[in-house]
Short mmCIF file of C-alpha atoms in Angstrom, two decimals:
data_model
loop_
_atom_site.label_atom_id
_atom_site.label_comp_id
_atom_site.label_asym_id
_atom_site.label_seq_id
_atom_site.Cartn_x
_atom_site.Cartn_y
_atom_site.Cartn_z
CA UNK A 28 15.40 23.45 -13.48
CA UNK A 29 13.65 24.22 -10.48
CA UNK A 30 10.51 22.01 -9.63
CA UNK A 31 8.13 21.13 -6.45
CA UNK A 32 9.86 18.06 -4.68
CA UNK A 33 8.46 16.06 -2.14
CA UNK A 34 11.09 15.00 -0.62
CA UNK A 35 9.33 13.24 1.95
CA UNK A 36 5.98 13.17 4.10
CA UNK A 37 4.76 16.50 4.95
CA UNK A 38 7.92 18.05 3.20
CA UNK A 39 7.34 20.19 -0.06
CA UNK A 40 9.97 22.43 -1.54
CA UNK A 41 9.87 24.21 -5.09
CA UNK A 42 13.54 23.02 -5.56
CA UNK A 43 16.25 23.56 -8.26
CA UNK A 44 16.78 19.35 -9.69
CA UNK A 45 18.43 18.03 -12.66
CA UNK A 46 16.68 18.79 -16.61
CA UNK A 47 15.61 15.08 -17.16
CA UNK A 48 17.34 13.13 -20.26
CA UNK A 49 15.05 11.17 -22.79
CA UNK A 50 15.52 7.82 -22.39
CA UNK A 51 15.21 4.61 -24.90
CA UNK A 52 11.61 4.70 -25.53
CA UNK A 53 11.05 8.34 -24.25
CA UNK A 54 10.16 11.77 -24.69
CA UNK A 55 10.55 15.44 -23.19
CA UNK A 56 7.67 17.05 -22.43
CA UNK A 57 7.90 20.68 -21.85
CA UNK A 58 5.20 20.92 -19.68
CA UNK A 59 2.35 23.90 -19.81
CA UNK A 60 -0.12 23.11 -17.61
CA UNK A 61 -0.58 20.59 -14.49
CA UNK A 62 -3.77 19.91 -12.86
CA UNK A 63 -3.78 19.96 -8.88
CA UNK A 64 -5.40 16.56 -7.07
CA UNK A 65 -6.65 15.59 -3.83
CA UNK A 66 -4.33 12.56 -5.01
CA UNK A 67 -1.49 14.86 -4.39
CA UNK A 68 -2.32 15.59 -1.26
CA UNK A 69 -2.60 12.27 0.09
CA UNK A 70 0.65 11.73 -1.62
CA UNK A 71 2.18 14.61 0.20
CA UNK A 72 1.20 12.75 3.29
CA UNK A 73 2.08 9.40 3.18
CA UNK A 74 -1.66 7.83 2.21
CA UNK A 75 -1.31 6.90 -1.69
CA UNK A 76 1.71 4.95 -3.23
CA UNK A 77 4.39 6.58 -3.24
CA UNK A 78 8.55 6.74 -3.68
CA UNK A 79 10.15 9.35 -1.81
CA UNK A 80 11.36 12.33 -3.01
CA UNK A 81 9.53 12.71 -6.34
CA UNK A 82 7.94 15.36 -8.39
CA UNK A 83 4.22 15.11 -8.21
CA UNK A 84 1.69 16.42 -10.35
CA UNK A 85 -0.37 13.67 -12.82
CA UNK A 86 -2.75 15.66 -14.93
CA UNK A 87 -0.35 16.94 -17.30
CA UNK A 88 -0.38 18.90 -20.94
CA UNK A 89 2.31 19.80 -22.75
CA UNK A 90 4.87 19.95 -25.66
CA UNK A 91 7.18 16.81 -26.86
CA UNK A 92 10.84 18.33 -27.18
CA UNK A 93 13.12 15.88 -27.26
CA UNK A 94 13.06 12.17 -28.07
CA UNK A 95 15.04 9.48 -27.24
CA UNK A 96 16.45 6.47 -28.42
CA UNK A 97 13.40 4.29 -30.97
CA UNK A 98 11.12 7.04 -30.91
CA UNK A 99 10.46 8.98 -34.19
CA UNK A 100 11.77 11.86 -34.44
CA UNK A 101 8.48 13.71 -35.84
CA UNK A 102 6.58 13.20 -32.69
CA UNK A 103 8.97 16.30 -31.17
CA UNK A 104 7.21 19.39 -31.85
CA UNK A 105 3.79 17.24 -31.07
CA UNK A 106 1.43 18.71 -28.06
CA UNK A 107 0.29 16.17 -26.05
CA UNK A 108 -1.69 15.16 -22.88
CA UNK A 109 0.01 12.32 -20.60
CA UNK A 110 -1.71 8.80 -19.62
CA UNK A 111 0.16 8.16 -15.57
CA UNK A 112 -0.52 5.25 -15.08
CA UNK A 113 2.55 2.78 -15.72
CA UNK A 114 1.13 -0.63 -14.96
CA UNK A 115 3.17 -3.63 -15.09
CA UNK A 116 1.56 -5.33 -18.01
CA UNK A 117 2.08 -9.37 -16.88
CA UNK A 118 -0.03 -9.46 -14.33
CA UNK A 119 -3.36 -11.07 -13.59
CA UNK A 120 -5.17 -7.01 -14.14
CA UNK A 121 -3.40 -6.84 -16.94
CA UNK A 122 -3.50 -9.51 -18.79
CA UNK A 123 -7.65 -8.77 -18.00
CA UNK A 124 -7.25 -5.00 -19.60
CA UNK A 125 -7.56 -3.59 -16.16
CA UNK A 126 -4.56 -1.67 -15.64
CA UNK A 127 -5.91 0.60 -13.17
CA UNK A 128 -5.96 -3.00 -10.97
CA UNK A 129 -1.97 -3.64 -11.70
CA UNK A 130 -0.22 -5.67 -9.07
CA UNK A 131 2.48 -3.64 -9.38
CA UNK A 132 1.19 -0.07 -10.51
CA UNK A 133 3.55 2.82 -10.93
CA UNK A 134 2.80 6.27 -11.85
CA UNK A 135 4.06 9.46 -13.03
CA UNK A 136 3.88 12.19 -10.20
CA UNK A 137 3.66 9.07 -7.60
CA UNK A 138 6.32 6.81 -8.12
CA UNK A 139 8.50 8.36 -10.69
CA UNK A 140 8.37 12.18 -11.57
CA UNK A 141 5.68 14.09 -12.91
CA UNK A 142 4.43 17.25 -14.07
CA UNK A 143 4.81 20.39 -11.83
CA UNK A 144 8.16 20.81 -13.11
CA UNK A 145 8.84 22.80 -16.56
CA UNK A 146 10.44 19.25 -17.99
CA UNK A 147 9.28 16.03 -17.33
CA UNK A 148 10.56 12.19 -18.60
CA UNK A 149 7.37 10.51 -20.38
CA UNK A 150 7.30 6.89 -21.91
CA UNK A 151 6.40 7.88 -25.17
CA UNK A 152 3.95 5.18 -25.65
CA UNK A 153 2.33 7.19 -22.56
CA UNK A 154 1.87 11.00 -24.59
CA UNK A 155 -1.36 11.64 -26.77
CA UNK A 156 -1.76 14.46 -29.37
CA UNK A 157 -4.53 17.25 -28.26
CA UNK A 158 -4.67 19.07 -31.53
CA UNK A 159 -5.78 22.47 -31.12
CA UNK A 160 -7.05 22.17 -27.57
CA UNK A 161 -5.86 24.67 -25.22
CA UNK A 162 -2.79 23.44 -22.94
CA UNK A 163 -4.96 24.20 -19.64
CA UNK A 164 -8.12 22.31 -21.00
CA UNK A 165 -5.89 19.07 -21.88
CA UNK A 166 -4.70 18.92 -18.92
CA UNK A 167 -8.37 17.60 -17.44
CA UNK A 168 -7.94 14.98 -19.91
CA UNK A 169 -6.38 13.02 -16.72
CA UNK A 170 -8.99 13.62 -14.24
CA UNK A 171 -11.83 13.31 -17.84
CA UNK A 172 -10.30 10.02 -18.22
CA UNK A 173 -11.27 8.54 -14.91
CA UNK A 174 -14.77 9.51 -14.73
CA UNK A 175 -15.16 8.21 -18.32
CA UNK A 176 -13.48 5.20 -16.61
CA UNK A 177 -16.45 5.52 -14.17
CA UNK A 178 -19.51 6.07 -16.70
CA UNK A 179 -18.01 2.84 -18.65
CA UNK A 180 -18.04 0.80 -15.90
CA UNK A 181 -21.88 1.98 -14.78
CA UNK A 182 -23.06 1.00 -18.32
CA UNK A 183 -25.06 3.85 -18.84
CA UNK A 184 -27.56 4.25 -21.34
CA UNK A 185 -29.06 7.61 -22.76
CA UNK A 186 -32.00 8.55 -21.42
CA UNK A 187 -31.38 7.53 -17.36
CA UNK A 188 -32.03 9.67 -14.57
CA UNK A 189 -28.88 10.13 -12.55
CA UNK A 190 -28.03 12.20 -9.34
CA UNK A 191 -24.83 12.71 -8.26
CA UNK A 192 -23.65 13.92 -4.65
CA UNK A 193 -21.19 16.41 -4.81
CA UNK A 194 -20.83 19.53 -8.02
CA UNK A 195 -17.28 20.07 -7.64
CA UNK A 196 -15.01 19.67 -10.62
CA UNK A 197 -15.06 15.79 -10.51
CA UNK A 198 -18.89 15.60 -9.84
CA UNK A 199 -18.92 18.36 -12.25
CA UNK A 200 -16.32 16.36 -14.57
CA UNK A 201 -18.67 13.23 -14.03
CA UNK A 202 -21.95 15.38 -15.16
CA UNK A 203 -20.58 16.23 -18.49
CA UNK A 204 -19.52 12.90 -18.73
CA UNK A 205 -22.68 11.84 -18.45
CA UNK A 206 -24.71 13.91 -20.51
CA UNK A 207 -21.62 12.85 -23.35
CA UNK A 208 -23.31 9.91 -23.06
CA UNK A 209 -26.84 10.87 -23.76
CA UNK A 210 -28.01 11.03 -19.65
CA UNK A 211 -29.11 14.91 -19.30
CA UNK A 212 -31.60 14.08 -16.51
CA UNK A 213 -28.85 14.58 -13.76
CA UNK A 214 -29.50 16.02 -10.52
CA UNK A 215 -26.80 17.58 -9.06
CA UNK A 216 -26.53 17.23 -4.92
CA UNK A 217 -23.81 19.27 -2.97
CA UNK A 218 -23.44 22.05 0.37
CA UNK A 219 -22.31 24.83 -1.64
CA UNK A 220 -24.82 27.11 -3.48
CA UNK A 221 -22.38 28.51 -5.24
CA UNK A 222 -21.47 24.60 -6.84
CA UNK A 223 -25.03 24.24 -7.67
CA UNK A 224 -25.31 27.63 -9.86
CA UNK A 225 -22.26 26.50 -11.54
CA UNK A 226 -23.85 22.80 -11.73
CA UNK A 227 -26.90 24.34 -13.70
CA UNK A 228 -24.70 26.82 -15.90
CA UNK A 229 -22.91 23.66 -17.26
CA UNK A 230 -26.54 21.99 -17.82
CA UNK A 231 -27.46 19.94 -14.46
CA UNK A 232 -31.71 19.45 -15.23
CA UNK A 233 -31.90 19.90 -11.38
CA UNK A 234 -30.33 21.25 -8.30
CA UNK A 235 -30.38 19.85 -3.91
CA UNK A 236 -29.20 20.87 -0.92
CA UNK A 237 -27.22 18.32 0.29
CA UNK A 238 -27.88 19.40 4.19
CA UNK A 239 -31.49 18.62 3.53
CA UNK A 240 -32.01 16.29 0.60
CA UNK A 241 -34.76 13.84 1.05
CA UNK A 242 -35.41 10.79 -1.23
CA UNK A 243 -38.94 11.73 -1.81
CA UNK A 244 -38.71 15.46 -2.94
CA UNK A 245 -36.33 14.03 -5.78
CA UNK A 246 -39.13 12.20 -7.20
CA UNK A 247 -39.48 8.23 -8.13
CA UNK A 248 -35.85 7.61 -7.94
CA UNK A 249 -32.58 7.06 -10.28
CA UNK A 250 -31.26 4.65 -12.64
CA UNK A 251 -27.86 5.91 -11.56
CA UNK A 252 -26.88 7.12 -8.20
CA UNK A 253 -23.39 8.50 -7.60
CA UNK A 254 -20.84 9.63 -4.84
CA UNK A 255 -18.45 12.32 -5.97
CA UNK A 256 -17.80 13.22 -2.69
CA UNK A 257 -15.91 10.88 -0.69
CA UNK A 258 -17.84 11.13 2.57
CA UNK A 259 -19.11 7.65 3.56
CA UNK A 260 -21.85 8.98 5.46
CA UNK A 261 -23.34 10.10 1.80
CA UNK A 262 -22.40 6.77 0.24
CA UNK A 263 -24.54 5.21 2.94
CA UNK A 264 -27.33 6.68 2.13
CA UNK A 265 -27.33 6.45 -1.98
CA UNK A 266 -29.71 3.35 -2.07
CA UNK A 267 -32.56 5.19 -0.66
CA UNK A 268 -32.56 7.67 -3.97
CA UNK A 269 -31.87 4.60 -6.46
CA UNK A 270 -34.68 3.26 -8.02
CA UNK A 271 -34.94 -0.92 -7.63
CA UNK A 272 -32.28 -1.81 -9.85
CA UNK A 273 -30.59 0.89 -10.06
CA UNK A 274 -26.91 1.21 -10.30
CA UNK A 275 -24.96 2.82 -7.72
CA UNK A 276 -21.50 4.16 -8.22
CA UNK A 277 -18.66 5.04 -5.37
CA UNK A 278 -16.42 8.02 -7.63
CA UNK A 279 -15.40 10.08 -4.77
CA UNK A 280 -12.03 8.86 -2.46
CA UNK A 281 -13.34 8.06 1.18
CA UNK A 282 -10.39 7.41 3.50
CA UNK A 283 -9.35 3.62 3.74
CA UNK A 284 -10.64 3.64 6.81
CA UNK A 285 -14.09 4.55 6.82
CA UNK A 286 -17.24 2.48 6.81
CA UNK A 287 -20.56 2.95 5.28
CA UNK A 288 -23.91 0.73 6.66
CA UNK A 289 -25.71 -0.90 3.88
CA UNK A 290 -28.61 -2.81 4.05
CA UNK A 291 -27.44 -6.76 2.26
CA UNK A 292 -31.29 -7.75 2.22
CA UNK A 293 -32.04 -4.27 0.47
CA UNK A 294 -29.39 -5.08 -1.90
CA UNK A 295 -30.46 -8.48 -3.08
CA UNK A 296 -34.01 -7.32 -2.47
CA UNK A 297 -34.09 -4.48 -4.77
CA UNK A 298 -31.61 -6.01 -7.14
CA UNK A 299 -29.45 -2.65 -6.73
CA UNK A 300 -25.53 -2.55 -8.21
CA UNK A 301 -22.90 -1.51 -6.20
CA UNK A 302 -19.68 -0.84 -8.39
CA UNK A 303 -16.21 1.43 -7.52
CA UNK A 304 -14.28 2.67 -10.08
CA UNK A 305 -10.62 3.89 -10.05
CA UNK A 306 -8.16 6.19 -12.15
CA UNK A 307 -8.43 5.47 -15.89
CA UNK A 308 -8.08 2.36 -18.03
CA UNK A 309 -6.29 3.10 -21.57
CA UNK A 310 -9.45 5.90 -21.80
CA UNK A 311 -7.14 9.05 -22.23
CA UNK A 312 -8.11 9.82 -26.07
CA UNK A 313 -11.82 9.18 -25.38
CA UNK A 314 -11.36 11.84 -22.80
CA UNK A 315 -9.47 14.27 -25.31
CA UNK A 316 -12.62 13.79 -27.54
CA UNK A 317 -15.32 14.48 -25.05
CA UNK A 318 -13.02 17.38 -24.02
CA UNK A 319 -13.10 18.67 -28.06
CA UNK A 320 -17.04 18.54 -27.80
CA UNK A 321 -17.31 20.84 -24.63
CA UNK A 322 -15.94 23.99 -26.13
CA UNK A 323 -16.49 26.75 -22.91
CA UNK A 324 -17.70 24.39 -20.70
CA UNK A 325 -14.43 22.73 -20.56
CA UNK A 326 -12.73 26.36 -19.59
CA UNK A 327 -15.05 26.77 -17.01
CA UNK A 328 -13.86 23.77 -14.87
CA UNK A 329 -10.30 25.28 -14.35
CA UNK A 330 -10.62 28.25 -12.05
CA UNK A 331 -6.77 28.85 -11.02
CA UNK A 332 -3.46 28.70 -13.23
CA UNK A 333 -0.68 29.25 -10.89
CA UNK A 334 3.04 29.23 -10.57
CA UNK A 335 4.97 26.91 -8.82
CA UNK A 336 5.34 28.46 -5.56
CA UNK A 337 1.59 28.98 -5.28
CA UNK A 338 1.25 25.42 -6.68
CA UNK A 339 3.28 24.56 -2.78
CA UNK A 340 1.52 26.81 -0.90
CA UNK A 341 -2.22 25.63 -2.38
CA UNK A 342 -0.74 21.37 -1.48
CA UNK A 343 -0.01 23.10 1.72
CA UNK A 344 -3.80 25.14 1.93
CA UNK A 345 -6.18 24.28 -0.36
CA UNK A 346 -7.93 26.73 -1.28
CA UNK A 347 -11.95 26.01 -0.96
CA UNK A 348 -14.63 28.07 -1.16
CA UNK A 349 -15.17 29.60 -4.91
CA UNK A 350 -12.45 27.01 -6.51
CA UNK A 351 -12.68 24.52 -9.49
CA UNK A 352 -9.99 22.66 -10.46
CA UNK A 353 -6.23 24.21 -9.97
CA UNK A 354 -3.67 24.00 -12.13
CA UNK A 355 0.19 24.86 -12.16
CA UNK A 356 0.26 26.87 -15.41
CA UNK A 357 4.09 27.41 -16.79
CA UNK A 358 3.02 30.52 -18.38
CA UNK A 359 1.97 32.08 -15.08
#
């Protein structure tokens, strides 16, 4: 079959590679649809875990067409989203329930082969059934996962004000997640007009420029404050829009190496949370369900379904201005 390899940093080829077998305790998934990620990109180039070459692509929806060895037979046929993450299940973040923490975390699309291929191995402990719900729109059950991972861990409550900086798909991803949850007060911050239209089409109760946001023209401040950027200089600034205690939640991917100044005194002072969040946690069918619930708003995240070639060529050059999420679409 022929599939994008990275064979190593910098280097991606749509390649032909050997149909993968199912084995013990495995499926084939045929795969329709793959969700693009800025994870792939850092993958591409050396800055996320990694093994080298590999097929990469994580948010993945698809049909179960072969089983292997101790799997039932019935699940072939099934469509299904896939849950990545392969953690290790002994260690201390496991044994916890945190899997996202694993020691030794491996991952379809990272360390073992993933979905921009037409065939991909799955654990079949690691597929979940979508029903009815369009191949394209399960895949963002990956990506729906994570920022459900997020909302869980901020302990939201309905009726908080939130803002979040940045109305791309995640921040976009993270609103709906939000509002699942009963907070529809969210205040959507980001440089892109055309973002912030989209922001209030899917519901946002309010709209900023993020070149000229100021604390005080937001009003009295917000229970929730989060970064779905990954730009440290915004993170820095999030406790001066949280109300005292207020939660306030780093989404977005900075680069390891950045810094952000906080104030410790304000901090303790103001009794303010400061909590990360990363990939999912065992959250993939709560995703699927909030997914069910969003009918067109769901289809409105995904703005390009492309073959593989493109699929290369947009790791290569994102495109930017104008685009939601991405996806390698089989069909395309």
């Amino acid at each position: 079959m022929e599939a994008l390899l990275f064979r190593q940093i910098g280097d991606a080829q749509v390649t032909e590679v050997p149909d993968p077998e199912p084995g013990p305790g495995c499926v084939i998934v045929q795969v329709a649809n793959t969700g693009v990620c800025h994870t792939d990109i850092d993958i591409l180039h050396g800055r996320y875990m990694c093994a080298f070459p590999v097929i990469p692509g994580h948010e993945i929806a698809g049909t179960v067409v072969a089983v292997g060895e101790g799997v039932p037979g019935s699940l072939a046929g099934t469509r299904v989203a896939v849950d990545p993450l392969l953690p290790c299940g002994t260690c201390r973040a496991c044994r916890a329930g945190r899997p996202s923490l694993c020691a030794d975390l491996q991952g379809y699309g990272a360390t073992r082969d993933g979905g921009f291929a037409p065939l991909m191995a799955v654990a079949a402990k690691n597929v979940h059934p979508i029903g009815d719900l369009p191949f394209h729109v399960a895949a963002l059950a990956e990506p729906f996962a994570c920022v459900m991972h997020g909302v869980d861990r901020a302990k939201v409550e309905p009726g908080m004000r939130a803002l979040m900086f940045g109305a791309g798909p995640i921040g976009l991803m993270m609103m709906l997640g939000l509002q699942a949850r009963g907070v529809t007060d969210v205040t959507m911050v980001d440089l892109e007009p055309t973002r912030l239209r989209q922001a209030e089409a899917l519901g946002a109760a309010a709209t900023a420029d993020g070149a000229s946001v100021q604390p005080a023209a937001l009003g009295d401040g917000f229970d929730l404050v989060v970064d779905c950027t990954g730009v440290a200089e915004v993170c820095a600034r999030m406790p001066a829009f949280a109300r005292d205690g207020a939660t306030i939640l780093i989404f977005g991917v900075c680069p390891p190496a950045a810094r952000a100044a906080f104030s410790p005194y304000e901090i303790f002072r103001r009794e303010l949370t400061l909590i990360g969040s990363h990939s999912l946690c065992f959250n993939l069918p709560d995703a699927l369900e909030v997914l069910q619930g969003l009918g067109s708003k769901a289809e409105a995240l995904v703005s390009h379904r492309l073959p593989l070639a493109e699929i290369a060529r947009q790791l290569a050059h994102p495109l930017k201005t104008g685009t939601m999420k991405v996806q390698y679409d089989a069909a395309a």
